[in-house]
mmCIF file of C-alpha atoms in Angstrom:
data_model
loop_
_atom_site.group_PDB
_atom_site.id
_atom_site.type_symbol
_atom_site.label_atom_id
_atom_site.label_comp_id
_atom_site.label_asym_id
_atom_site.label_seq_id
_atom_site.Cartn_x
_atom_site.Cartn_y
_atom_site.Cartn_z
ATOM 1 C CA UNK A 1 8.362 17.652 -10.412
ATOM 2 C CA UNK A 2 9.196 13.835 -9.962
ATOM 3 C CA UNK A 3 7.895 11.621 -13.088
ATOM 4 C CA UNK A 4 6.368 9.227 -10.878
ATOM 5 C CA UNK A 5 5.421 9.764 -7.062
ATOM 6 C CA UNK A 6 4.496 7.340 -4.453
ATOM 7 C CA UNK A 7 4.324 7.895 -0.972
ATOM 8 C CA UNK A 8 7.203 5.906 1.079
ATOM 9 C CA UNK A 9 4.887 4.788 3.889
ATOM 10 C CA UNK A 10 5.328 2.471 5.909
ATOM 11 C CA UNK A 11 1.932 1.431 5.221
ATOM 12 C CA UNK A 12 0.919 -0.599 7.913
ATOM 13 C CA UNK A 13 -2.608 -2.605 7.476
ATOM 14 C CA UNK A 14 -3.834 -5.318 9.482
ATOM 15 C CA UNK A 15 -3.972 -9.268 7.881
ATOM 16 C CA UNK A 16 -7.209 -9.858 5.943
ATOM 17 C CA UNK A 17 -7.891 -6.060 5.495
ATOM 18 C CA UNK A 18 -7.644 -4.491 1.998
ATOM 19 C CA UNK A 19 -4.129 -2.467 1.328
ATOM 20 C CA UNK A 20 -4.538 0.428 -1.331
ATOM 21 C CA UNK A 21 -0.994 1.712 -2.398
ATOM 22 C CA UNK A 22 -1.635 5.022 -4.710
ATOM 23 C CA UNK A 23 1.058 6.350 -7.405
ATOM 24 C CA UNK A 24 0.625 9.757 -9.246
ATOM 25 C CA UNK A 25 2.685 10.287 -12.595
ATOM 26 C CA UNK A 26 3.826 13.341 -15.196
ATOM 27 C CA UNK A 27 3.847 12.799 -17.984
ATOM 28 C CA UNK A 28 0.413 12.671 -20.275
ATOM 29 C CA UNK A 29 1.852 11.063 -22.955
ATOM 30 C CA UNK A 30 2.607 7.668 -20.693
ATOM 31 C CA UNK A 31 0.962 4.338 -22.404
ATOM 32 C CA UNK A 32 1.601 1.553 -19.590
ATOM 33 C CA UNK A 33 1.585 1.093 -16.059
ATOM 34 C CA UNK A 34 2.522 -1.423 -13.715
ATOM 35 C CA UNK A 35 2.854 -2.360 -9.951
ATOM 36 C CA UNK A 36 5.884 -4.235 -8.964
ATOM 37 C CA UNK A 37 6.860 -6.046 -5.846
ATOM 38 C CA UNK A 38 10.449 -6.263 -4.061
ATOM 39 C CA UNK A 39 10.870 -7.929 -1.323
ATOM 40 C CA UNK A 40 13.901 -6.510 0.828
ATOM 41 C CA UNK A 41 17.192 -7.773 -0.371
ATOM 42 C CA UNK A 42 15.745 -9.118 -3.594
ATOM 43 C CA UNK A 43 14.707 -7.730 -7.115
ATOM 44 C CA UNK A 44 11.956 -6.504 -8.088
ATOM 45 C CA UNK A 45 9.233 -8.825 -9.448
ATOM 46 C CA UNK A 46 5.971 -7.651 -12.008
ATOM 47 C CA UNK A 47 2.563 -7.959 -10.139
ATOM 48 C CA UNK A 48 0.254 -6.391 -12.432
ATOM 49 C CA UNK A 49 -0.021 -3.928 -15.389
ATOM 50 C CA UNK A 50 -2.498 -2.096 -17.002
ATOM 51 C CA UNK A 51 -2.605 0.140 -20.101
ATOM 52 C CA UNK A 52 -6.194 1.093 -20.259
ATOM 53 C CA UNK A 53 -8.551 3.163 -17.908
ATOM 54 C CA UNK A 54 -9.943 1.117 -15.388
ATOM 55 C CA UNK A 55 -9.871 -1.553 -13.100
ATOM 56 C CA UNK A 56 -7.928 -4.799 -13.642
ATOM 57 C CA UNK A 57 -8.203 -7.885 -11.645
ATOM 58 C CA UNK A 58 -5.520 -10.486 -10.642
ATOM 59 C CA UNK A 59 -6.476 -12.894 -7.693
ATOM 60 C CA UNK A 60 -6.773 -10.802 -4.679
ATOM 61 C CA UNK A 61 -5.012 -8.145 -6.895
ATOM 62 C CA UNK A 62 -6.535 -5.498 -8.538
ATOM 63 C CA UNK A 63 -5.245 -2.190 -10.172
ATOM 64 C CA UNK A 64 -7.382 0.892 -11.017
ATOM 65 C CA UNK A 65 -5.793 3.145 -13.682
ATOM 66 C CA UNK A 66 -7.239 7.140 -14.453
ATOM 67 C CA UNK A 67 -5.423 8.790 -17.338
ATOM 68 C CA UNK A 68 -7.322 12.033 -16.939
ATOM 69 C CA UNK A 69 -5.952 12.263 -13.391
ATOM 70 C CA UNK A 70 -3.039 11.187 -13.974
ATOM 71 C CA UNK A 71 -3.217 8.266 -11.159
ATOM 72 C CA UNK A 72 -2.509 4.789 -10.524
ATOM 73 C CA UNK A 73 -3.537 2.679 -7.637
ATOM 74 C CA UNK A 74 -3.215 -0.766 -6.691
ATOM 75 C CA UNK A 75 -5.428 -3.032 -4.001
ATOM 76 C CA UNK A 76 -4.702 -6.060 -2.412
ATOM 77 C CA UNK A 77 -7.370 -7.856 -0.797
ATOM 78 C CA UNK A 78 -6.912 -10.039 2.018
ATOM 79 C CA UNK A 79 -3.768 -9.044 2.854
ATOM 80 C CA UNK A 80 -1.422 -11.604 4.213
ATOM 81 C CA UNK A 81 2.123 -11.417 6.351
ATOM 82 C CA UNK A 82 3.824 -12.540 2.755
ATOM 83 C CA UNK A 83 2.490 -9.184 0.780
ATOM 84 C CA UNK A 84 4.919 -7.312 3.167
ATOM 85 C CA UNK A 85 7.346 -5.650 0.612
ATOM 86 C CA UNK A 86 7.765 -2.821 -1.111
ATOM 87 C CA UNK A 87 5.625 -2.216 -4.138
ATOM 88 C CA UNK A 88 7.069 -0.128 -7.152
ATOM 89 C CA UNK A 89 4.610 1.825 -9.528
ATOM 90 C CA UNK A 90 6.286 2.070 -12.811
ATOM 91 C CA UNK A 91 5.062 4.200 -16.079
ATOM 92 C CA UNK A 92 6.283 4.046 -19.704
ATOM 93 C CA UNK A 93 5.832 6.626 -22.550
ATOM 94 C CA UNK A 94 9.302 5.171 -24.515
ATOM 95 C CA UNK A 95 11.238 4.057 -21.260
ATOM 96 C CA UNK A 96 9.799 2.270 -18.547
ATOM 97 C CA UNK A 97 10.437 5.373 -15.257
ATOM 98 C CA UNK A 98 9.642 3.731 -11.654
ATOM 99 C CA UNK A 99 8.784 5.335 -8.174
ATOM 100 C CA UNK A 100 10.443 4.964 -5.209
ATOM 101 C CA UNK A 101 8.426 2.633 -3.906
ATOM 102 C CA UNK A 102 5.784 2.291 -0.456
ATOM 103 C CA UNK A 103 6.784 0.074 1.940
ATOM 104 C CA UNK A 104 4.234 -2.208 3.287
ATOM 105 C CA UNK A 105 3.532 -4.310 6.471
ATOM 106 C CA UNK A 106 1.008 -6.266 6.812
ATOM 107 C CA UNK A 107 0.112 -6.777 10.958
ATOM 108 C CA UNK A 108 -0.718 -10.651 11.637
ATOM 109 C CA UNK B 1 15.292 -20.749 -18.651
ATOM 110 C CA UNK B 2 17.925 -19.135 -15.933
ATOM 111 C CA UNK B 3 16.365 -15.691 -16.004
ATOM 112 C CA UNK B 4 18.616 -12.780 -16.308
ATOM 113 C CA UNK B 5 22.207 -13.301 -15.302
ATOM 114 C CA UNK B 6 24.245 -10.867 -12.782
ATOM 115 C CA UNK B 7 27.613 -10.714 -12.043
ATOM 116 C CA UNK B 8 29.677 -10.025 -9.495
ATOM 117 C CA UNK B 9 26.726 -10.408 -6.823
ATOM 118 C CA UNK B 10 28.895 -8.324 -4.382
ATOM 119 C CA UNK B 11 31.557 -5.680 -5.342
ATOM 120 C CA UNK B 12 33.883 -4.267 -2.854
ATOM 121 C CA UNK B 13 36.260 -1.774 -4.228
ATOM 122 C CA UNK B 14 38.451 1.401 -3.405
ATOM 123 C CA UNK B 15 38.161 4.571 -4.776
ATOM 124 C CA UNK B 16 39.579 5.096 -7.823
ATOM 125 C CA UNK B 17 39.372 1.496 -9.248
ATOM 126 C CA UNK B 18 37.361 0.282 -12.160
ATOM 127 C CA UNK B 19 34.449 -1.703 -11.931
ATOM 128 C CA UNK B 20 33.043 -3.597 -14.601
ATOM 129 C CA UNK B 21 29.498 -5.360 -14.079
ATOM 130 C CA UNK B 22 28.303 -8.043 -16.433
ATOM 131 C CA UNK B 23 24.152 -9.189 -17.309
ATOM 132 C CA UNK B 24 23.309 -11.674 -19.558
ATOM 133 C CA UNK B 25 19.614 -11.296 -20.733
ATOM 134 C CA UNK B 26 17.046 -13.856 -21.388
ATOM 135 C CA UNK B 27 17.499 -15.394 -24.678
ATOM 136 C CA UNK B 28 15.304 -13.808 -27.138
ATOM 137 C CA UNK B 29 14.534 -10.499 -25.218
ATOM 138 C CA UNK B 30 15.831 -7.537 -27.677
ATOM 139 C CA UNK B 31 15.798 -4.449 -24.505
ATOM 140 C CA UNK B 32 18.164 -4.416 -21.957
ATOM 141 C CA UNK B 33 18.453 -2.052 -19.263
ATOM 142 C CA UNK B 34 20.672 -0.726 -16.632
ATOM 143 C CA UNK B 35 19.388 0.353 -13.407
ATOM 144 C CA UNK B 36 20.723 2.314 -10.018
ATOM 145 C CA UNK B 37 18.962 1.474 -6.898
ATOM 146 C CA UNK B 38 19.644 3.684 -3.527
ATOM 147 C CA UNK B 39 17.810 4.347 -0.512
ATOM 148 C CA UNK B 40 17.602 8.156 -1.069
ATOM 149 C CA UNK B 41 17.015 8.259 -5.356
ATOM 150 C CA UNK B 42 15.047 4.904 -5.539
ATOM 151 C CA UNK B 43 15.148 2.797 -8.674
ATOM 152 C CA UNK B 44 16.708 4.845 -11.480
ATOM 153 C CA UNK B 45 17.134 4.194 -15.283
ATOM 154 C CA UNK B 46 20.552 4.485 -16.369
ATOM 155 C CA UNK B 47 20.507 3.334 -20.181
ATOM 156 C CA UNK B 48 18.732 0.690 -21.809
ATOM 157 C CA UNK B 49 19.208 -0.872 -24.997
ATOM 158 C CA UNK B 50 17.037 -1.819 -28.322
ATOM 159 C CA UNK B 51 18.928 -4.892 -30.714
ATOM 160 C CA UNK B 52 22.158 -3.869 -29.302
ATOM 161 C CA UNK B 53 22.084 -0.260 -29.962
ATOM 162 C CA UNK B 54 22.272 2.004 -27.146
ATOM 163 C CA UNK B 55 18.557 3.733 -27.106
ATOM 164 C CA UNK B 56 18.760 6.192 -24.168
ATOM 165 C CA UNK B 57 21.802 7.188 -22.380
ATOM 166 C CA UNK B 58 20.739 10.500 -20.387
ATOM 167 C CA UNK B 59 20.620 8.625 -16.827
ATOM 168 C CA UNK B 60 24.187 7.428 -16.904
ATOM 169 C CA UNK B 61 25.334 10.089 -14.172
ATOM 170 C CA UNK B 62 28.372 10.998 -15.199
ATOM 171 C CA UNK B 63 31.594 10.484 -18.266
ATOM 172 C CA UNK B 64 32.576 7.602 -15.342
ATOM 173 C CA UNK B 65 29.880 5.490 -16.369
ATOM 174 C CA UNK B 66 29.853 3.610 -19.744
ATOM 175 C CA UNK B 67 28.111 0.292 -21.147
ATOM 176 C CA UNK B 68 28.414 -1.227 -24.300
ATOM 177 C CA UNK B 69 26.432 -4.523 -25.356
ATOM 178 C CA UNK B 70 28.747 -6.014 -28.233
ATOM 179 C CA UNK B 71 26.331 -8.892 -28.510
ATOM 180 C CA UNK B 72 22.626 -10.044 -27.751
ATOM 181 C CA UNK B 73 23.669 -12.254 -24.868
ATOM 182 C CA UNK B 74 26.070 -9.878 -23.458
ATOM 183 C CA UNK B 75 26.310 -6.397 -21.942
ATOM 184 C CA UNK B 76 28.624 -4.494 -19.726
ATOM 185 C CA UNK B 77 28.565 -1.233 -17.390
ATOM 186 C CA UNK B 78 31.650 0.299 -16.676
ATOM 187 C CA UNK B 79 32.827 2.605 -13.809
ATOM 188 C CA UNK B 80 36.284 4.258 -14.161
ATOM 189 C CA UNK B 81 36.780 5.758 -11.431
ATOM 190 C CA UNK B 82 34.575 4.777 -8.902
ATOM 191 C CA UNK B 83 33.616 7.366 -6.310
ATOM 192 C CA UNK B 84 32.042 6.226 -2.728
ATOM 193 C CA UNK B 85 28.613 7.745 -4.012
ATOM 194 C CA UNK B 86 28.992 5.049 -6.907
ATOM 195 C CA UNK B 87 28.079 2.581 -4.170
ATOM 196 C CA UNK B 88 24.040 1.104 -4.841
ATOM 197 C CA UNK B 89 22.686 -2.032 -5.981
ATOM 198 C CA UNK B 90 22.860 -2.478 -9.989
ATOM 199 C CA UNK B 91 20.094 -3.976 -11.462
ATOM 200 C CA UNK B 92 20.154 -5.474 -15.169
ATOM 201 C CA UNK B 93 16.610 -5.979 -16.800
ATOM 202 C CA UNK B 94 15.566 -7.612 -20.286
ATOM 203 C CA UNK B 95 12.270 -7.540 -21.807
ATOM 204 C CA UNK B 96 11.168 -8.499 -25.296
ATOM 205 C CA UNK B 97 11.029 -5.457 -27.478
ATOM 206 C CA UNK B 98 7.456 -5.968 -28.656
ATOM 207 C CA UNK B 99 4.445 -6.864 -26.195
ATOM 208 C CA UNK B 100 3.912 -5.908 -23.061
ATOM 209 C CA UNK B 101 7.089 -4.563 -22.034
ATOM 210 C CA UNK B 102 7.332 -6.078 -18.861
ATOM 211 C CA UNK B 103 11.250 -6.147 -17.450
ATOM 212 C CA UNK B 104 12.516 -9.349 -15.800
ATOM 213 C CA UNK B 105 15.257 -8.079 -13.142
ATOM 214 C CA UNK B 106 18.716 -9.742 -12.379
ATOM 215 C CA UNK B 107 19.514 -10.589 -8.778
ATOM 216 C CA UNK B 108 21.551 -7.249 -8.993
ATOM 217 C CA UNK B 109 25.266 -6.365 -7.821
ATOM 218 C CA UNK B 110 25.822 -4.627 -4.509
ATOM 219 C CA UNK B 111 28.847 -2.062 -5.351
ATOM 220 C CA UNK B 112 30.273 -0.348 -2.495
ATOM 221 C CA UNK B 113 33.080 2.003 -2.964
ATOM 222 C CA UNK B 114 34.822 2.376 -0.082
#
């Protein structure tokens, strides 16, 4: 089973409407999570993280976390042409282990 | 502060020939880390660092790879020889060792290994 699973997408979701981008993980012992963005050709950049259950709000950002389930989700409100990226859901227990990523498009 | 520091930005090589890539990590971040990116394994941890000292080592792929970080400003990964499936984009990340862990990427260096 793969530590950290994401689903590659494309998600496509129309500007203004809310994009939820979902990541499932393995390992019960992980501490932190986080949602990173890279936009294609470039690095990837930290958007959020989150180490408690819960919901944690950034700006039009927020991410939910659910350490029973095992799940990690991310919204973004209002979506705009400039969120179009992929986002990378990453999970640390002693190394930080990332998914491969869901690429989204946002339709203007 | 520049960020983290990549170089070569673009590798072209032949198969067989070394490849050395070079990152220089934020000043006062203590973790470094190597990454592989490729369209069919995604983002993957090769080894990452703790005050100089190798930590974890058991995503380097292969004897081929090796990376040494002989000082806190300075760290290297090594391919001899390179194969074609060597070819990705290599991603060096620092982060401080206490907090909140979050990694600061380099630009990265496209390797292709023709």
């Amino acid at each position: 089973q793969k530590e950290v699973e994401q689903n590659s997408g494309p998600l496509s979701v129309p500007e203004g409407a809310i994009a939820s981008l979902n990541c499932t993980y393995s390992d019960r012992g992980s501490q932190s999570f986080f949602w990173y963005r890279q936009y294609s050709g470039k690095s990837p950049e930290l958007i959020m993280s989150i180490y408690s259950n819960g919901d944690k709000e950034d700006g039009r950002f927020t991410a939910q976390l659910n350490k029973a389930s095992q799940y990690v989700s991310l919204l973004i409100r209002d979506s705009q042409p400039s969120d179009s990226a992929t986002y990378l859901c990453a999970v640390m227990r002693d190394k930080i282990i990332f998914g491969k990523g869901t690429r989204l498009h946002i339709l203007p | 502060d520049a960020g983290v520091i990549q170089s070569p930005r673009h590798e072209v090589t032949e198969m067989g020939q070394e490849v050395t890539l070079r990152c220089k990590p934020i000043s006062g971040h203590n973790s470094l880390f190597w990454y592989r990116q490729t369209m069919m394994r995604g983002l993957e941890l090769l080894i990452y660092f703790n005050n100089n000292v190798p930590i974890d080592d058991s995503g380097m792929p292969e004897d081929r790879f090796s990376a040494k970080m002989p000082n806190a400003s300075f760290s290297t990964l090594k391919i001899q020889p390179s194969e074609p499936r060597d070819s990705a984009v290599y991603f060096c990340a620092s982060s401080p060792l206490s907090g909140a862990n979050v990694l600061t990427f380099g630009a990265g260096s496209r390797l292709t290994v023709l």
